[in-house]
Amino acid sequence: MSEKQGNSLIKNAFILSGAAILSKILGAFYQAFLYQQIGSAGVGIYMKGLYFYSMLLAISASGIPIAVSKMVAEERAAGRKDVAERIFSNSNKILGLLGGAFALLLFVFAPFIANNIYKDPRIIYVLQAMAPAIFIVAIMGSIRGYFQGKENMTPTGVSQIIEQVVRVGFSVAITLFLINSFKEIPVLDIVNGVAFGPFLGAVFSLLILLVYLYFDRKNTVA
């Protein structure tokens, strides 16, 4: 391994580790805030929906960034950049279809899942609010894998931070807004508002990745 490759490896590891640590800190603050504002009952409702959403997310996109990264890196190292680009394009299509299918299934079957699996109809809207995020996160997995294959971890790290910042920021803002705007607002209404956070975070994260992708394409052509 050359000195340049070693420095690049350290830099990339630092970026991803920093992003993960910051995301964990924001997540801890986020959970503490929710417990203070809506109590354990409200957090329990939200977490039920989040657990099921996370499970489908793992099924639809787990390991994809690593697989795309490995294939892109191998093809680029062999000088077959056109093949690497086709791999990226095909992975986008596959993940788009897979993520879209899981998102649609979760949205449509949310009442069945809530009523028959969790025996708690209160999480129907939580599941439906989170469902579209599965499609977006699946697409992000392909883009992150592509950049990682090019040994560029900055887009992944930045997008992860933006995703968490937007999700936490929105959840805090909507919670405070609802509490301060409506007297004795039901906890379920606050939970339903907070449930939109993962989707909004994913949207902003994807936008950041698309900006990086645009400039990457522009520099490649240049």
mmCIF file of C-alpha atoms in Angstrom:
data_model
loop_
_atom_site.group_PDB
_atom_site.id
_atom_site.type_symbol
_atom_site.label_atom_id
_atom_site.label_comp_id
_atom_site.label_asym_id
_atom_site.label_seq_id
_atom_site.Cartn_x
_atom_site.Cartn_y
_atom_site.Cartn_z
ATOM 1 C CA MET A 1 0.000 0.000 0.000
ATOM 2 C CA SER A 2 1.433 3.380 -1.005
ATOM 3 C CA GLU A 3 1.639 6.339 1.360
ATOM 4 C CA LYS A 4 -1.067 8.109 -0.659
ATOM 5 C CA GLN A 5 -3.409 5.124 -0.375
ATOM 6 C CA GLY A 6 -2.701 4.877 3.347
ATOM 7 C CA ASN A 7 -3.507 8.539 3.883
ATOM 8 C CA SER A 8 -6.694 8.162 1.844
ATOM 9 C CA LEU A 9 -7.749 5.151 3.909
ATOM 10 C CA ILE A 10 -7.196 7.034 7.175
ATOM 11 C CA LYS A 11 -9.075 10.057 5.864
ATOM 12 C CA ASN A 12 -12.041 7.966 4.728
ATOM 13 C CA ALA A 13 -12.170 6.058 8.014
ATOM 14 C CA PHE A 14 -12.066 9.340 9.932
ATOM 15 C CA ILE A 15 -14.917 10.800 7.870
ATOM 16 C CA LEU A 16 -17.190 7.778 8.350
ATOM 17 C CA SER A 17 -16.339 7.424 12.047
ATOM 18 C CA GLY A 18 -16.968 11.111 12.663
ATOM 19 C CA ALA A 19 -20.301 10.970 10.870
ATOM 20 C CA ALA A 20 -21.348 7.879 12.844
ATOM 21 C CA ILE A 21 -20.365 9.431 16.194
ATOM 22 C CA LEU A 22 -22.192 12.673 15.451
ATOM 23 C CA SER A 23 -25.272 10.760 14.322
ATOM 24 C CA LYS A 24 -25.246 8.742 17.563
ATOM 25 C CA ILE A 25 -24.982 11.918 19.656
ATOM 26 C CA LEU A 26 -27.885 13.528 17.804
ATOM 27 C CA GLY A 27 -29.895 10.325 18.144
ATOM 28 C CA ALA A 28 -29.326 10.220 21.909
ATOM 29 C CA PHE A 29 -30.412 13.844 22.255
ATOM 30 C CA TYR A 30 -33.419 13.136 20.080
ATOM 31 C CA GLN A 31 -34.613 10.199 22.205
ATOM 32 C CA ALA A 32 -34.104 12.115 25.444
ATOM 33 C CA PHE A 33 -36.094 15.038 24.062
ATOM 34 C CA LEU A 34 -38.979 12.824 22.989
ATOM 35 C CA TYR A 35 -39.151 11.115 26.373
ATOM 36 C CA GLN A 36 -39.361 14.508 28.067
ATOM 37 C CA GLN A 37 -42.045 15.843 25.750
ATOM 38 C CA ILE A 38 -44.340 12.885 25.013
ATOM 39 C CA GLY A 39 -43.375 10.351 27.678
ATOM 40 C CA SER A 40 -42.632 6.653 27.423
ATOM 41 C CA ALA A 41 -46.099 5.856 26.023
ATOM 42 C CA GLY A 42 -45.651 8.217 23.081
ATOM 43 C CA VAL A 43 -42.097 7.057 22.423
ATOM 44 C CA GLY A 44 -43.324 3.454 22.573
ATOM 45 C CA ILE A 45 -45.834 4.086 19.792
ATOM 46 C CA TYR A 46 -43.208 5.764 17.649
ATOM 47 C CA MET A 47 -40.599 3.051 18.230
ATOM 48 C CA LYS A 48 -42.995 0.273 17.233
ATOM 49 C CA GLY A 49 -43.362 1.857 13.807
ATOM 50 C CA LEU A 50 -39.659 2.674 13.594
ATOM 51 C CA TYR A 51 -38.617 -0.921 14.334
ATOM 52 C CA PHE A 52 -40.768 -2.338 11.543
ATOM 53 C CA TYR A 53 -39.631 0.392 9.137
ATOM 54 C CA SER A 54 -35.986 -0.332 10.004
ATOM 55 C CA MET A 55 -36.502 -4.051 9.404
ATOM 56 C CA LEU A 56 -37.879 -3.494 5.888
ATOM 57 C CA LEU A 57 -35.121 -0.973 5.227
ATOM 58 C CA ALA A 58 -32.502 -3.536 6.153
ATOM 59 C CA ILE A 59 -34.096 -6.141 3.886
ATOM 60 C CA SER A 60 -34.374 -3.797 0.898
ATOM 61 C CA ALA A 61 -30.946 -2.130 1.105
ATOM 62 C CA SER A 62 -28.716 -4.021 3.544
ATOM 63 C CA GLY A 63 -25.250 -4.695 2.174
ATOM 64 C CA ILE A 64 -25.980 -3.018 -1.162
ATOM 65 C CA PRO A 65 -23.585 -0.059 -0.695
ATOM 66 C CA ILE A 66 -20.759 -2.486 0.125
ATOM 67 C CA ALA A 67 -21.523 -4.677 -2.893
ATOM 68 C CA VAL A 68 -21.765 -1.706 -5.268
ATOM 69 C CA SER A 69 -18.599 -0.215 -3.771
ATOM 70 C CA LYS A 70 -16.634 -3.444 -4.255
ATOM 71 C CA MET A 71 -17.730 -3.944 -7.856
ATOM 72 C CA VAL A 72 -17.163 -0.309 -8.837
ATOM 73 C CA ALA A 73 -13.712 -0.308 -7.230
ATOM 74 C CA GLU A 74 -12.716 -3.539 -8.990
ATOM 75 C CA GLU A 75 -13.823 -2.344 -12.416
ATOM 76 C CA ARG A 76 -12.168 1.040 -12.026
ATOM 77 C CA ALA A 77 -8.937 -0.590 -10.871
ATOM 78 C CA ALA A 78 -9.021 -2.735 -14.023
ATOM 79 C CA GLY A 79 -9.497 0.374 -16.150
ATOM 80 C CA ARG A 80 -13.070 -0.492 -17.060
ATOM 81 C CA LYS A 81 -14.729 2.732 -15.985
ATOM 82 C CA ASP A 82 -17.569 2.220 -18.453
ATOM 83 C CA VAL A 83 -18.415 -1.085 -16.780
ATOM 84 C CA ALA A 84 -18.308 0.594 -13.353
ATOM 85 C CA GLU A 85 -20.792 3.181 -14.599
ATOM 86 C CA ARG A 86 -23.122 0.460 -15.888
ATOM 87 C CA ILE A 87 -22.958 -1.294 -12.536
ATOM 88 C CA PHE A 88 -23.944 1.950 -10.834
ATOM 89 C CA SER A 89 -26.781 2.559 -13.299
ATOM 90 C CA ASN A 90 -28.147 -0.979 -12.948
ATOM 91 C CA SER A 91 -27.901 -0.878 -9.153
ATOM 92 C CA ASN A 92 -29.953 2.307 -9.155
ATOM 93 C CA LYS A 93 -32.668 0.636 -11.201
ATOM 94 C CA ILE A 94 -32.710 -2.529 -9.092
ATOM 95 C CA LEU A 95 -32.714 -0.680 -5.781
ATOM 96 C CA GLY A 96 -35.313 1.773 -7.051
ATOM 97 C CA LEU A 97 -37.666 -1.088 -7.924
ATOM 98 C CA LEU A 98 -36.934 -2.987 -4.716
ATOM 99 C CA GLY A 99 -37.208 0.063 -2.464
ATOM 100 C CA GLY A 100 -40.340 1.245 -4.243
ATOM 101 C CA ALA A 101 -41.975 -2.153 -3.847
ATOM 102 C CA PHE A 102 -41.236 -2.339 -0.114
ATOM 103 C CA ALA A 103 -42.377 1.253 0.387
ATOM 104 C CA LEU A 104 -45.678 0.576 -1.384
ATOM 105 C CA LEU A 105 -46.243 -2.668 0.510
ATOM 106 C CA LEU A 106 -45.627 -1.001 3.855
ATOM 107 C CA PHE A 107 -47.981 1.871 3.052
ATOM 108 C CA VAL A 108 -50.793 -0.382 1.793
ATOM 109 C CA PHE A 109 -50.478 -3.040 4.504
ATOM 110 C CA ALA A 110 -49.862 -0.625 7.394
ATOM 111 C CA PRO A 111 -53.407 -1.162 8.784
ATOM 112 C CA PHE A 112 -52.961 -4.946 8.657
ATOM 113 C CA ILE A 113 -49.532 -4.786 10.322
ATOM 114 C CA ALA A 114 -50.754 -2.449 13.043
ATOM 115 C CA ASN A 115 -53.950 -4.344 13.803
ATOM 116 C CA ASN A 116 -52.767 -7.935 13.436
ATOM 117 C CA ILE A 117 -49.053 -7.976 14.239
ATOM 118 C CA TYR A 118 -48.730 -5.221 16.821
ATOM 119 C CA LYS A 119 -52.369 -5.214 17.916
ATOM 120 C CA ASP A 120 -52.057 -1.430 18.073
ATOM 121 C CA PRO A 121 -53.947 0.632 15.451
ATOM 122 C CA ARG A 122 -52.216 3.780 16.716
ATOM 123 C CA ILE A 123 -49.133 3.026 14.646
ATOM 124 C CA ILE A 124 -50.916 2.934 11.271
ATOM 125 C CA TYR A 125 -50.052 6.504 10.340
ATOM 126 C CA VAL A 126 -46.522 6.146 11.775
ATOM 127 C CA LEU A 127 -45.851 3.275 9.364
ATOM 128 C CA GLN A 128 -47.433 5.084 6.424
ATOM 129 C CA ALA A 129 -45.494 8.292 7.111
ATOM 130 C CA MET A 130 -42.202 6.395 7.138
ATOM 131 C CA ALA A 131 -42.938 4.155 4.145
ATOM 132 C CA PRO A 132 -41.767 6.519 1.333
ATOM 133 C CA ALA A 133 -38.383 6.862 3.041
ATOM 134 C CA ILE A 134 -37.602 3.221 2.182
ATOM 135 C CA PHE A 135 -37.555 4.055 -1.530
ATOM 136 C CA ILE A 136 -35.310 7.081 -1.022
ATOM 137 C CA VAL A 137 -32.868 5.313 1.303
ATOM 138 C CA ALA A 138 -32.563 2.420 -1.167
ATOM 139 C CA ILE A 139 -31.508 4.848 -3.915
ATOM 140 C CA MET A 140 -29.076 6.522 -1.518
ATOM 141 C CA GLY A 141 -27.466 3.147 -0.852
ATOM 142 C CA SER A 142 -26.512 2.824 -4.496
ATOM 143 C CA ILE A 143 -25.078 6.353 -4.702
ATOM 144 C CA ARG A 144 -23.112 5.944 -1.475
ATOM 145 C CA GLY A 145 -21.710 2.645 -2.711
ATOM 146 C CA TYR A 146 -20.660 4.292 -5.967
ATOM 147 C CA PHE A 147 -18.713 7.027 -4.187
ATOM 148 C CA GLN A 148 -17.161 4.546 -1.768
ATOM 149 C CA GLY A 149 -16.007 2.525 -4.778
ATOM 150 C CA LYS A 150 -14.207 5.660 -5.929
ATOM 151 C CA GLU A 151 -12.623 5.955 -2.470
ATOM 152 C CA ASN A 152 -14.587 9.105 -1.716
ATOM 153 C CA MET A 153 -16.332 8.800 1.648
ATOM 154 C CA THR A 154 -17.174 12.488 2.002
ATOM 155 C CA PRO A 155 -20.596 12.266 0.269
ATOM 156 C CA THR A 156 -21.594 9.333 2.496
ATOM 157 C CA GLY A 157 -20.449 11.039 5.704
ATOM 158 C CA VAL A 158 -22.008 14.405 4.880
ATOM 159 C CA SER A 159 -25.297 12.867 3.741
ATOM 160 C CA GLN A 160 -25.539 10.789 6.929
ATOM 161 C CA ILE A 161 -25.053 13.868 9.081
ATOM 162 C CA ILE A 162 -27.559 15.902 7.063
ATOM 163 C CA GLU A 163 -30.103 13.081 7.288
ATOM 164 C CA GLN A 164 -29.835 12.933 11.073
ATOM 165 C CA VAL A 165 -29.747 16.722 11.553
ATOM 166 C CA VAL A 166 -32.880 17.234 9.444
ATOM 167 C CA ARG A 167 -34.717 14.330 11.083
ATOM 168 C CA VAL A 168 -33.912 15.486 14.606
ATOM 169 C CA GLY A 169 -34.416 19.157 13.792
ATOM 170 C CA PHE A 170 -37.812 18.558 12.219
ATOM 171 C CA SER A 171 -38.964 16.271 15.029
ATOM 172 C CA VAL A 172 -37.978 18.785 17.705
ATOM 173 C CA ALA A 173 -39.544 21.669 15.790
ATOM 174 C CA ILE A 174 -42.859 19.921 15.064
ATOM 175 C CA THR A 175 -43.115 18.673 18.646
ATOM 176 C CA LEU A 176 -42.572 22.137 20.141
ATOM 177 C CA PHE A 177 -44.901 23.713 17.585
ATOM 178 C CA LEU A 178 -47.764 21.336 18.315
ATOM 179 C CA ILE A 179 -47.334 21.561 22.082
ATOM 180 C CA ASN A 180 -47.180 25.355 22.079
ATOM 181 C CA SER A 181 -49.945 25.857 19.508
ATOM 182 C CA PHE A 182 -52.602 23.512 20.834
ATOM 183 C CA LYS A 183 -53.735 23.068 24.418
ATOM 184 C CA GLU A 184 -53.846 19.486 25.642
ATOM 185 C CA ILE A 185 -52.991 18.057 22.252
ATOM 186 C CA PRO A 186 -53.173 14.232 22.195
ATOM 187 C CA VAL A 187 -49.802 12.503 22.325
ATOM 188 C CA LEU A 188 -50.740 10.442 19.262
ATOM 189 C CA ASP A 189 -51.024 13.610 17.157
ATOM 190 C CA ILE A 190 -47.483 14.585 18.140
ATOM 191 C CA VAL A 191 -46.201 11.087 17.362
ATOM 192 C CA ASN A 192 -47.840 11.230 13.930
ATOM 193 C CA GLY A 193 -46.094 14.531 13.255
ATOM 194 C CA VAL A 194 -42.716 13.223 14.392
ATOM 195 C CA ALA A 195 -43.145 10.129 12.199
ATOM 196 C CA PHE A 196 -42.627 12.292 9.108
ATOM 197 C CA GLY A 197 -39.036 13.009 10.230
ATOM 198 C CA PRO A 198 -37.302 9.950 8.683
ATOM 199 C CA PHE A 199 -38.801 10.732 5.282
ATOM 200 C CA LEU A 200 -37.808 14.391 5.404
ATOM 201 C CA GLY A 201 -34.290 13.498 6.553
ATOM 202 C CA ALA A 202 -33.940 11.007 3.709
ATOM 203 C CA VAL A 203 -35.083 13.585 1.144
ATOM 204 C CA PHE A 204 -32.488 16.150 2.199
ATOM 205 C CA SER A 205 -29.795 13.475 2.399
ATOM 206 C CA LEU A 206 -30.587 12.337 -1.146
ATOM 207 C CA LEU A 207 -30.461 15.929 -2.393
ATOM 208 C CA ILE A 208 -26.967 16.298 -0.942
ATOM 209 C CA LEU A 209 -25.844 13.095 -2.639
ATOM 210 C CA LEU A 210 -27.306 14.251 -5.964
ATOM 211 C CA VAL A 211 -25.357 17.511 -5.671
ATOM 212 C CA TYR A 212 -22.144 15.550 -5.115
ATOM 213 C CA LEU A 213 -23.049 13.271 -8.022
ATOM 214 C CA TYR A 214 -23.679 16.261 -10.305
ATOM 215 C CA PHE A 215 -20.269 17.778 -9.629
ATOM 216 C CA ASP A 216 -18.608 14.370 -9.883
ATOM 217 C CA ARG A 217 -20.123 13.913 -13.354
ATOM 218 C CA LYS A 218 -19.203 17.475 -14.313
ATOM 219 C CA ASN A 219 -15.560 17.019 -13.266
ATOM 220 C CA THR A 220 -15.376 13.668 -15.046
ATOM 221 C CA VAL A 221 -16.582 15.178 -18.326
ATOM 222 C CA ALA A 222 -14.232 18.129 -17.898
#
